[in-house]
Amino acid sequence: MANIGNPFTKHGKKVVLCGSGELGKEVAIELQRYGVEVVACDRYAGAPAMQIAQSCHVFPMLDAEKLGSVIEEENPDLVIPEVEAIATPKLIELEKKGYHIIPTAKATFLTMNREGIRRLAAEELGLPTSRYEFAETEEEFKAAIGRIGIPCVVKPVMSSSGHGQSMVKKESDIDTAWKISQEGGRAGGGKVIVEGFVDFDYEITLLTVRHIGGTTFLRPIGHHQVDGDYRESWQPQAMSAETEKKAQEIAGKITAALGGFGIFGVELFIKGEDVIFSEVSPRPHDTGMVTMISQDMSEFALHARAVLGLPIPEIKLYGPSASKAIVVEGNTTEYEFLDVEKVLEEPGVQIRFFGKPEIKGHRRVGVILATDETVEKAKEKAERAYAKLKVKVY
């Protein structure tokens, strides 16, 4: 039985959100629709979810001692990781003490480290993946490339959003790829994965929801990335029913192995009718922001329902939709969006500004959402809206 009392009482529900970016902000909003108290945590003050949470804490998510003390102090009903760079061994310890980690401490531990999730997928579950090797030193790295071959992709085992990722297209790229991998990892330099390049036709995110009523698969989301970082996505990605079924089978196996309730972003390569596992995130996925306009329940709404133990009897797709990330370059704590009214002139266009307090280098600060008769028309509409937006960096 799922009972939810009013906030700030012994009957109310409390959630500690570990990571408070734009995805966490949407999760917090959806939780608060059910009267849940949200405690937002992140490494910097003024993070998006902190702006709407009832309370917050500022500390590095990799600080195990502080992470543990905050969770024990708050004593929440649920702990929801929103970023990968978290002191996951501490979460395992806290779970053993009785704290409820979403979806499970095991899932957050395995998916933070590409080695853990790749070995689970390929070696334990037998899922199709690209060829891969792990390397801890530059010497091992170069030897791995020699065996895997060129072209190949290099990623730190602990990173996200494309940080530290590069592609080796020719021999002269090898030294640069190693340097990028050591500078871009979320936990500093260290072990990398060298993956054989997959000559795929397209890639998808298959959002998969594990909930009290079973497992539900959303329609596949196509996406375009730049250096491993999401730039645009669309739903549904056109694919045969047979290929979509194969994708669901792979997503079902990997999410069942991770366990728990919540939404998972399963990334897959598609080559013809073949489906190849890439990665999985045990939380809402950035490419899934398109669901804020494409469905009656966004990935964030689905995550909130699932983790609260509430049923998800049906998910309605409104129609072909697209999203386009608003990425800004500069170094500032003050910026302004101009001509917003022009962006929203066309019907079927929405916009979200994340409210990030600063920009360092390049940063995603918002997203444009569009829906239309076809995916191509939705993508074109999002592009038109994006072209009308101006961002002034002070």
mmCIF file of N, CA, C and O in Angstrom, residues 52-138:
data_model
loop_
_atom_site.group_PDB
_atom_site.id
_atom_site.type_symbol
_atom_site.label_atom_id
_atom_site.label_comp_id
_atom_site.label_asym_id
_atom_site.label_seq_id
_atom_site.Cartn_x
_atom_site.Cartn_y
_atom_site.Cartn_z
ATOM 1 N N ILE A 52 13.992 24.952 -6.443
ATOM 2 C CA ILE A 52 12.588 24.625 -6.171
ATOM 3 C C ILE A 52 12.429 23.622 -5.020
ATOM 4 O O ILE A 52 11.309 23.336 -4.613
ATOM 5 N N ALA A 53 13.544 23.106 -4.493
ATOM 6 C CA ALA A 53 13.475 22.147 -3.387
ATOM 7 C C ALA A 53 13.175 22.866 -2.072
ATOM 8 O O ALA A 53 13.397 24.067 -1.939
ATOM 9 N N GLN A 54 12.684 22.103 -1.080
ATOM 10 C CA GLN A 54 12.394 22.701 0.225
ATOM 11 C C GLN A 54 13.661 23.012 1.015
ATOM 12 O O GLN A 54 13.678 23.915 1.835
ATOM 13 N N SER A 55 14.737 22.249 0.779
ATOM 14 C CA SER A 55 16.008 22.512 1.455
ATOM 15 C C SER A 55 17.128 21.937 0.603
ATOM 16 O O SER A 55 16.880 21.195 -0.352
ATOM 17 N N CYS A 56 18.370 22.295 0.930
ATOM 18 C CA CYS A 56 19.481 21.835 0.102
ATOM 19 C C CYS A 56 20.778 21.743 0.910
ATOM 20 O O CYS A 56 20.896 22.303 2.001
ATOM 21 N N HIS A 57 21.728 21.024 0.345
ATOM 22 C CA HIS A 57 23.075 20.900 0.908
ATOM 23 C C HIS A 57 24.070 21.020 -0.245
ATOM 24 O O HIS A 57 23.850 20.456 -1.328
ATOM 25 N N VAL A 58 25.158 21.741 -0.001
ATOM 26 C CA VAL A 58 26.195 21.913 -1.021
ATOM 27 C C VAL A 58 27.453 21.178 -0.588
ATOM 28 O O VAL A 58 28.058 21.504 0.434
ATOM 29 N N PHE A 59 27.840 20.165 -1.364
ATOM 30 C CA PHE A 59 29.060 19.409 -1.100
ATOM 31 C C PHE A 59 29.338 18.516 -2.305
ATOM 32 O O PHE A 59 28.421 18.199 -3.082
ATOM 33 N N PRO A 60 30.590 18.083 -2.509
ATOM 34 C CA PRO A 60 30.898 17.200 -3.638
ATOM 35 C C PRO A 60 30.249 15.831 -3.439
ATOM 36 O O PRO A 60 30.369 15.236 -2.366
ATOM 37 N N MET A 61 29.595 15.322 -4.493
ATOM 38 C CA MET A 61 28.925 14.026 -4.384
ATOM 39 C C MET A 61 29.925 12.875 -4.215
ATOM 40 O O MET A 61 29.547 11.773 -3.812
ATOM 41 N N LEU A 62 31.196 13.123 -4.498
ATOM 42 C CA LEU A 62 32.221 12.091 -4.333
ATOM 43 C C LEU A 62 32.806 12.076 -2.921
ATOM 44 O O LEU A 62 33.642 11.232 -2.603
ATOM 45 N N ASP A 63 32.357 13.006 -2.074
ATOM 46 C CA ASP A 63 32.808 13.052 -0.676
ATOM 47 C C ASP A 63 31.950 12.068 0.132
ATOM 48 O O ASP A 63 30.850 12.387 0.571
ATOM 49 N N ALA A 64 32.488 10.875 0.300
ATOM 50 C CA ALA A 64 31.717 9.797 0.940
ATOM 51 C C ALA A 64 31.291 10.145 2.359
ATOM 52 O O ALA A 64 30.155 9.874 2.769
ATOM 53 N N GLU A 65 32.186 10.739 3.107
ATOM 54 C CA GLU A 65 31.872 11.065 4.509
ATOM 55 C C GLU A 65 30.735 12.076 4.595
ATOM 56 O O GLU A 65 29.794 11.913 5.386
ATOM 57 N N LYS A 66 30.799 13.115 3.775
ATOM 58 C CA LYS A 66 29.749 14.134 3.795
ATOM 59 C C LYS A 66 28.439 13.574 3.258
ATOM 60 O O LYS A 66 27.357 13.852 3.801
ATOM 61 N N LEU A 67 28.516 12.778 2.208
ATOM 62 C CA LEU A 67 27.311 12.157 1.647
ATOM 63 C C LEU A 67 26.600 11.326 2.703
ATOM 64 O O LEU A 67 25.388 11.430 2.894
ATOM 65 N N GLY A 68 27.369 10.530 3.412
ATOM 66 C CA GLY A 68 26.780 9.693 4.459
ATOM 67 C C GLY A 68 26.171 10.500 5.579
ATOM 68 O O GLY A 68 25.070 10.191 6.061
ATOM 69 N N SER A 69 26.865 11.550 6.006
ATOM 70 C CA SER A 69 26.368 12.349 7.136
ATOM 71 C C SER A 69 25.091 13.101 6.763
ATOM 72 O O SER A 69 24.162 13.219 7.575
ATOM 73 N N VAL A 70 25.010 13.598 5.521
ATOM 74 C CA VAL A 70 23.806 14.323 5.088
ATOM 75 C C VAL A 70 22.608 13.375 5.032
ATOM 76 O O VAL A 70 21.509 13.705 5.514
ATOM 77 N N ILE A 71 22.803 12.194 4.460
ATOM 78 C CA ILE A 71 21.689 11.240 4.353
ATOM 79 C C ILE A 71 21.233 10.774 5.734
ATOM 80 O O ILE A 71 20.029 10.675 6.012
ATOM 81 N N GLU A 72 22.169 10.540 6.629
ATOM 82 C CA GLU A 72 21.786 10.110 7.982
ATOM 83 C C GLU A 72 21.108 11.245 8.745
ATOM 84 O O GLU A 72 20.187 11.022 9.528
ATOM 85 N N GLU A 73 21.560 12.467 8.498
ATOM 86 C CA GLU A 73 20.929 13.632 9.148
ATOM 87 C C GLU A 73 19.495 13.826 8.651
ATOM 88 O O GLU A 73 18.574 14.067 9.434
ATOM 89 N N GLU A 74 19.294 13.706 7.338
ATOM 90 C CA GLU A 74 17.963 13.936 6.756
ATOM 91 C C GLU A 74 17.033 12.739 6.956
ATOM 92 O O GLU A 74 15.818 12.895 7.002
ATOM 93 N N ASN A 75 17.616 11.528 7.020
ATOM 94 C CA ASN A 75 16.846 10.296 7.219
ATOM 95 C C ASN A 75 15.672 10.208 6.238
ATOM 96 O O ASN A 75 14.504 10.114 6.643
ATOM 97 N N PRO A 76 15.949 10.212 4.927
ATOM 98 C CA PRO A 76 14.869 10.234 3.934
ATOM 99 C C PRO A 76 14.238 8.866 3.711
ATOM 100 O O PRO A 76 14.809 7.828 4.059
ATOM 101 N N ASP A 77 13.069 8.888 3.085
ATOM 102 C CA ASP A 77 12.431 7.644 2.663
ATOM 103 C C ASP A 77 13.130 7.079 1.430
ATOM 104 O O ASP A 77 13.216 5.865 1.262
ATOM 105 N N LEU A 78 13.610 7.984 0.569
ATOM 106 C CA LEU A 78 14.269 7.577 -0.665
ATOM 107 C C LEU A 78 15.509 8.430 -0.905
ATOM 108 O O LEU A 78 15.506 9.628 -0.616
ATOM 109 N N VAL A 79 16.547 7.814 -1.461
ATOM 110 C CA VAL A 79 17.738 8.531 -1.925
ATOM 111 C C VAL A 79 17.788 8.337 -3.434
ATOM 112 O O VAL A 79 17.867 7.200 -3.924
ATOM 113 N N ILE A 80 17.718 9.442 -4.194
ATOM 114 C CA ILE A 80 17.664 9.357 -5.649
ATOM 115 C C ILE A 80 18.916 9.986 -6.266
ATOM 116 O O ILE A 80 19.044 11.210 -6.301
ATOM 117 N N PRO A 81 19.849 9.186 -6.764
ATOM 118 C CA PRO A 81 21.017 9.731 -7.466
ATOM 119 C C PRO A 81 20.596 10.315 -8.815
ATOM 120 O O PRO A 81 19.854 9.685 -9.563
ATOM 121 N N GLU A 82 21.081 11.514 -9.104
ATOM 122 C CA GLU A 82 20.756 12.170 -10.374
ATOM 123 C C GLU A 82 21.996 12.315 -11.245
ATOM 124 O O GLU A 82 21.895 12.646 -12.422
ATOM 125 N N VAL A 83 23.177 12.082 -10.685
ATOM 126 C CA VAL A 83 24.417 12.143 -11.444
ATOM 127 C C VAL A 83 25.196 10.850 -11.230
ATOM 128 O O VAL A 83 24.932 10.094 -10.290
ATOM 129 N N GLU A 84 26.169 10.601 -12.119
ATOM 130 C CA GLU A 84 26.946 9.374 -12.014
ATOM 131 C C GLU A 84 28.100 9.496 -11.023
ATOM 132 O O GLU A 84 28.498 8.511 -10.406
ATOM 133 N N ALA A 85 28.653 10.700 -10.894
ATOM 134 C CA ALA A 85 29.830 10.889 -10.044
ATOM 135 C C ALA A 85 29.424 10.995 -8.575
ATOM 136 O O ALA A 85 29.327 12.078 -8.010
ATOM 137 N N ILE A 86 29.162 9.864 -7.962
ATOM 138 C CA ILE A 86 28.742 9.785 -6.567
ATOM 139 C C ILE A 86 29.612 8.741 -5.867
ATOM 140 O O ILE A 86 30.081 7.786 -6.496
ATOM 141 N N ALA A 87 29.804 8.914 -4.577
ATOM 142 C CA ALA A 87 30.558 7.929 -3.787
ATOM 143 C C ALA A 87 29.691 6.686 -3.613
ATOM 144 O O ALA A 87 29.072 6.459 -2.571
ATOM 145 N N THR A 88 29.652 5.857 -4.653
ATOM 146 C CA THR A 88 28.733 4.710 -4.666
ATOM 147 C C THR A 88 29.022 3.663 -3.593
ATOM 148 O O THR A 88 28.075 3.029 -3.106
ATOM 149 N N PRO A 89 30.278 3.438 -3.195
ATOM 150 C CA PRO A 89 30.475 2.491 -2.088
ATOM 151 C C PRO A 89 29.750 2.918 -0.811
ATOM 152 O O PRO A 89 29.271 2.085 -0.046
ATOM 153 N N LYS A 90 29.651 4.234 -0.599
ATOM 154 C CA LYS A 90 28.907 4.739 0.562
ATOM 155 C C LYS A 90 27.420 4.437 0.422
ATOM 156 O O LYS A 90 26.740 4.123 1.408
ATOM 157 N N LEU A 91 26.893 4.516 -0.807
ATOM 158 C CA LEU A 91 25.486 4.187 -1.021
ATOM 159 C C LEU A 91 25.212 2.718 -0.711
ATOM 160 O O LEU A 91 24.169 2.371 -0.155
ATOM 161 N N ILE A 92 26.157 1.861 -1.067
ATOM 162 C CA ILE A 92 26.015 0.435 -0.747
ATOM 163 C C ILE A 92 25.983 0.243 0.764
ATOM 164 O O ILE A 92 25.161 -0.516 1.304
ATOM 165 N N GLU A 93 26.851 0.951 1.441
ATOM 166 C CA GLU A 93 26.898 0.880 2.913
ATOM 167 C C GLU A 93 25.595 1.385 3.520
ATOM 168 O O GLU A 93 25.047 0.772 4.455
ATOM 169 N N LEU A 94 25.082 2.482 2.990
ATOM 170 C CA LEU A 94 23.828 3.047 3.510
ATOM 171 C C LEU A 94 22.643 2.130 3.232
ATOM 172 O O LEU A 94 21.735 2.009 4.058
ATOM 173 N N GLU A 95 22.648 1.474 2.074
ATOM 174 C CA GLU A 95 21.565 0.548 1.750
ATOM 175 C C GLU A 95 21.537 -0.609 2.749
ATOM 176 O O GLU A 95 20.461 -1.058 3.163
ATOM 177 N N LYS A 96 22.704 -1.069 3.147
ATOM 178 C CA LYS A 96 22.780 -2.152 4.128
ATOM 179 C C LYS A 96 22.236 -1.714 5.485
ATOM 180 O O LYS A 96 21.762 -2.536 6.276
ATOM 181 N N LYS A 97 22.282 -0.393 5.728
ATOM 182 C CA LYS A 97 21.737 0.145 6.977
ATOM 183 C C LYS A 97 20.223 0.333 6.910
ATOM 184 O O LYS A 97 19.602 0.709 7.906
ATOM 185 N N GLY A 98 19.659 0.123 5.728
ATOM 186 C CA GLY A 98 18.206 0.229 5.605
ATOM 187 C C GLY A 98 17.707 1.384 4.770
ATOM 188 O O GLY A 98 16.489 1.528 4.564
ATOM 189 N N TYR A 99 18.613 2.233 4.278
ATOM 190 C CA TYR A 99 18.174 3.349 3.424
ATOM 191 C C TYR A 99 17.816 2.821 2.036
ATOM 192 O O TYR A 99 18.469 1.908 1.517
ATOM 193 N N HIS A 100 16.788 3.419 1.432
ATOM 194 C CA HIS A 100 16.286 2.971 0.138
ATOM 195 C C HIS A 100 16.947 3.787 -0.974
ATOM 196 O O HIS A 100 16.620 4.950 -1.182
ATOM 197 N N ILE A 101 17.898 3.168 -1.682
ATOM 198 C CA ILE A 101 18.612 3.825 -2.775
ATOM 199 C C ILE A 101 17.895 3.492 -4.085
ATOM 200 O O ILE A 101 17.573 2.345 -4.359
ATOM 201 N N ILE A 102 17.669 4.513 -4.920
ATOM 202 C CA ILE A 102 16.954 4.340 -6.186
ATOM 203 C C ILE A 102 17.933 4.222 -7.353
ATOM 204 O O ILE A 102 18.812 5.071 -7.485
ATOM 205 N N PRO A 103 17.789 3.217 -8.236
ATOM 206 C CA PRO A 103 16.870 2.082 -8.071
ATOM 207 C C PRO A 103 17.397 1.074 -7.057
ATOM 208 O O PRO A 103 16.647 0.492 -6.315
ATOM 209 N N THR A 104 18.734 0.871 -7.062
ATOM 210 C CA THR A 104 19.419 0.070 -6.049
ATOM 211 C C THR A 104 20.842 0.600 -5.943
ATOM 212 O O THR A 104 21.357 1.233 -6.877
ATOM 213 N N ALA A 105 21.499 0.344 -4.822
ATOM 214 C CA ALA A 105 22.896 0.758 -4.683
ATOM 215 C C ALA A 105 23.767 0.024 -5.699
ATOM 216 O O ALA A 105 24.728 0.584 -6.243
ATOM 217 N N LYS A 106 23.437 -1.222 -5.968
ATOM 218 C CA LYS A 106 24.187 -2.005 -6.956
ATOM 219 C C LYS A 106 24.124 -1.343 -8.330
ATOM 220 O O LYS A 106 25.136 -1.239 -9.039
ATOM 221 N N ALA A 107 22.941 -0.877 -8.705
ATOM 222 C CA ALA A 107 22.777 -0.237 -10.012
ATOM 223 C C ALA A 107 23.611 1.027 -10.119
ATOM 224 O O ALA A 107 24.271 1.272 -11.143
ATOM 225 N N THR A 108 23.610 1.854 -9.072
ATOM 226 C CA THR A 108 24.394 3.091 -9.129
ATOM 227 C C THR A 108 25.891 2.778 -9.144
ATOM 228 O O THR A 108 26.666 3.454 -9.813
ATOM 229 N N PHE A 109 26.298 1.750 -8.437
ATOM 230 C CA PHE A 109 27.707 1.358 -8.387
ATOM 231 C C PHE A 109 28.187 0.858 -9.747
ATOM 232 O O PHE A 109 29.230 1.283 -10.253
ATOM 233 N N LEU A 110 27.419 -0.033 -10.354
ATOM 234 C CA LEU A 110 27.834 -0.623 -11.633
ATOM 235 C C LEU A 110 27.819 0.386 -12.769
ATOM 236 O O LEU A 110 28.699 0.385 -13.630
ATOM 237 N N THR A 111 26.813 1.260 -12.792
ATOM 238 C CA THR A 111 26.685 2.175 -13.922
ATOM 239 C C THR A 111 27.569 3.405 -13.801
ATOM 240 O O THR A 111 27.808 4.086 -14.795
ATOM 241 N N MET A 112 28.077 3.712 -12.610
ATOM 242 C CA MET A 112 29.027 4.824 -12.502
ATOM 243 C C MET A 112 30.332 4.455 -13.190
ATOM 244 O O MET A 112 31.029 5.305 -13.732
ATOM 245 N N ASN A 113 30.655 3.167 -13.175
ATOM 246 C CA ASN A 113 31.917 2.692 -13.716
ATOM 247 C C ASN A 113 31.637 1.869 -14.978
ATOM 248 O O ASN A 113 30.980 0.837 -14.916
ATOM 249 N N ARG A 114 32.128 2.360 -16.118
ATOM 250 C CA ARG A 114 31.856 1.668 -17.381
ATOM 251 C C ARG A 114 32.363 0.225 -17.373
ATOM 252 O O ARG A 114 31.842 -0.618 -18.095
ATOM 253 N N GLU A 115 33.376 -0.048 -16.575
ATOM 254 C CA GLU A 115 33.874 -1.419 -16.525
ATOM 255 C C GLU A 115 32.832 -2.343 -15.910
ATOM 256 O O GLU A 115 32.567 -3.443 -16.415
ATOM 257 N N GLY A 116 32.216 -1.898 -14.826
ATOM 258 C CA GLY A 116 31.222 -2.725 -14.149
ATOM 259 C C GLY A 116 30.039 -3.046 -15.036
ATOM 260 O O GLY A 116 29.613 -4.199 -15.145
ATOM 261 N N ILE A 117 29.507 -2.037 -15.717
ATOM 262 C CA ILE A 117 28.301 -2.263 -16.515
ATOM 263 C C ILE A 117 28.619 -3.033 -17.785
ATOM 264 O O ILE A 117 27.833 -3.865 -18.249
ATOM 265 N N ARG A 118 29.801 -2.798 -18.379
ATOM 266 C CA ARG A 118 30.150 -3.530 -19.591
ATOM 267 C C ARG A 118 30.383 -5.003 -19.300
ATOM 268 O O ARG A 118 29.969 -5.878 -20.064
ATOM 269 N N ARG A 119 31.051 -5.299 -18.189
ATOM 270 C CA ARG A 119 31.278 -6.702 -17.839
ATOM 271 C C ARG A 119 29.954 -7.398 -17.504
ATOM 272 O O ARG A 119 29.742 -8.566 -17.846
ATOM 273 N N LEU A 120 29.050 -6.690 -16.840
ATOM 274 C CA LEU A 120 27.734 -7.267 -16.557
ATOM 275 C C LEU A 120 27.003 -7.587 -17.857
ATOM 276 O O LEU A 120 26.476 -8.686 -18.034
ATOM 277 N N ALA A 121 26.982 -6.607 -18.770
ATOM 278 C CA ALA A 121 26.226 -6.778 -20.009
ATOM 279 C C ALA A 121 26.819 -7.867 -20.894
ATOM 280 O O ALA A 121 26.115 -8.772 -21.354
ATOM 281 N N ALA A 122 28.125 -7.793 -21.136
ATOM 282 C CA ALA A 122 28.747 -8.688 -22.110
ATOM 283 C C ALA A 122 29.112 -10.047 -21.531
ATOM 284 O O ALA A 122 28.863 -11.083 -22.159
ATOM 285 N N GLU A 123 29.694 -10.041 -20.323
ATOM 286 C CA GLU A 123 30.261 -11.277 -19.793
ATOM 287 C C GLU A 123 29.280 -12.088 -18.947
ATOM 288 O O GLU A 123 29.346 -13.313 -18.931
ATOM 289 N N GLU A 124 28.373 -11.395 -18.241
ATOM 290 C CA GLU A 124 27.411 -12.123 -17.420
ATOM 291 C C GLU A 124 26.085 -12.371 -18.141
ATOM 292 O O GLU A 124 25.524 -13.464 -18.063
ATOM 293 N N LEU A 125 25.595 -11.349 -18.872
ATOM 294 C CA LEU A 125 24.300 -11.486 -19.535
ATOM 295 C C LEU A 125 24.411 -11.918 -20.993
ATOM 296 O O LEU A 125 23.417 -12.301 -21.608
ATOM 297 N N GLY A 126 25.612 -11.821 -21.550
ATOM 298 C CA GLY A 126 25.809 -12.237 -22.933
ATOM 299 C C GLY A 126 25.162 -11.330 -23.955
ATOM 300 O O GLY A 126 24.816 -11.766 -25.055
ATOM 301 N N LEU A 127 25.006 -10.046 -23.629
ATOM 302 C CA LEU A 127 24.391 -9.113 -24.566
ATOM 303 C C LEU A 127 25.411 -8.711 -25.637
ATOM 304 O O LEU A 127 26.612 -8.618 -25.358
ATOM 305 N N PRO A 128 24.951 -8.454 -26.859
ATOM 306 C CA PRO A 128 25.878 -8.019 -27.918
ATOM 307 C C PRO A 128 26.417 -6.615 -27.625
ATOM 308 O O PRO A 128 25.640 -5.694 -27.353
ATOM 309 N N THR A 129 27.728 -6.450 -27.648
ATOM 310 C CA THR A 129 28.380 -5.156 -27.438
ATOM 311 C C THR A 129 29.502 -5.005 -28.455
ATOM 312 O O THR A 129 29.855 -5.952 -29.154
ATOM 313 N N SER A 130 30.081 -3.823 -28.506
ATOM 314 C CA SER A 130 31.277 -3.625 -29.323
ATOM 315 C C SER A 130 32.445 -4.367 -28.665
ATOM 316 O O SER A 130 32.390 -4.721 -27.480
ATOM 317 N N ARG A 131 33.510 -4.610 -29.431
ATOM 318 C CA ARG A 131 34.730 -5.163 -28.836
ATOM 319 C C ARG A 131 35.303 -4.115 -27.887
ATOM 320 O O ARG A 131 35.205 -2.910 -28.125
ATOM 321 N N TYR A 132 35.916 -4.560 -26.792
ATOM 322 C CA TYR A 132 36.413 -3.594 -25.820
ATOM 323 C C TYR A 132 37.582 -4.175 -25.021
ATOM 324 O O TYR A 132 37.725 -5.391 -24.893
ATOM 325 N N GLU A 133 38.391 -3.262 -24.492
ATOM 326 C CA GLU A 133 39.441 -3.604 -23.531
ATOM 327 C C GLU A 133 39.575 -2.440 -22.554
ATOM 328 O O GLU A 133 39.291 -1.284 -22.899
ATOM 329 N N PHE A 134 40.028 -2.741 -21.347
ATOM 330 C CA PHE A 134 40.278 -1.713 -20.341
ATOM 331 C C PHE A 134 41.779 -1.531 -20.168
ATOM 332 O O PHE A 134 42.557 -2.483 -20.328
ATOM 333 N N ALA A 135 42.161 -0.298 -19.855
ATOM 334 C CA ALA A 135 43.589 0.002 -19.679
ATOM 335 C C ALA A 135 43.764 1.001 -18.554
ATOM 336 O O ALA A 135 43.016 1.976 -18.458
ATOM 337 N N GLU A 136 44.766 0.751 -17.701
ATOM 338 C CA GLU A 136 45.037 1.653 -16.562
ATOM 339 C C GLU A 136 46.217 2.572 -16.809
ATOM 340 O O GLU A 136 46.297 3.641 -16.220
ATOM 341 N N THR A 137 47.161 2.154 -17.647
ATOM 342 C CA THR A 137 48.347 2.965 -17.918
ATOM 343 C C THR A 137 48.398 3.307 -19.396
ATOM 344 O O THR A 137 47.718 2.692 -20.230
ATOM 345 N N GLU A 138 49.224 4.295 -19.729
ATOM 346 C CA GLU A 138 49.365 4.689 -21.132
ATOM 347 C C GLU A 138 49.910 3.540 -21.968
ATOM 348 O O GLU A 138 49.504 3.348 -23.120
#
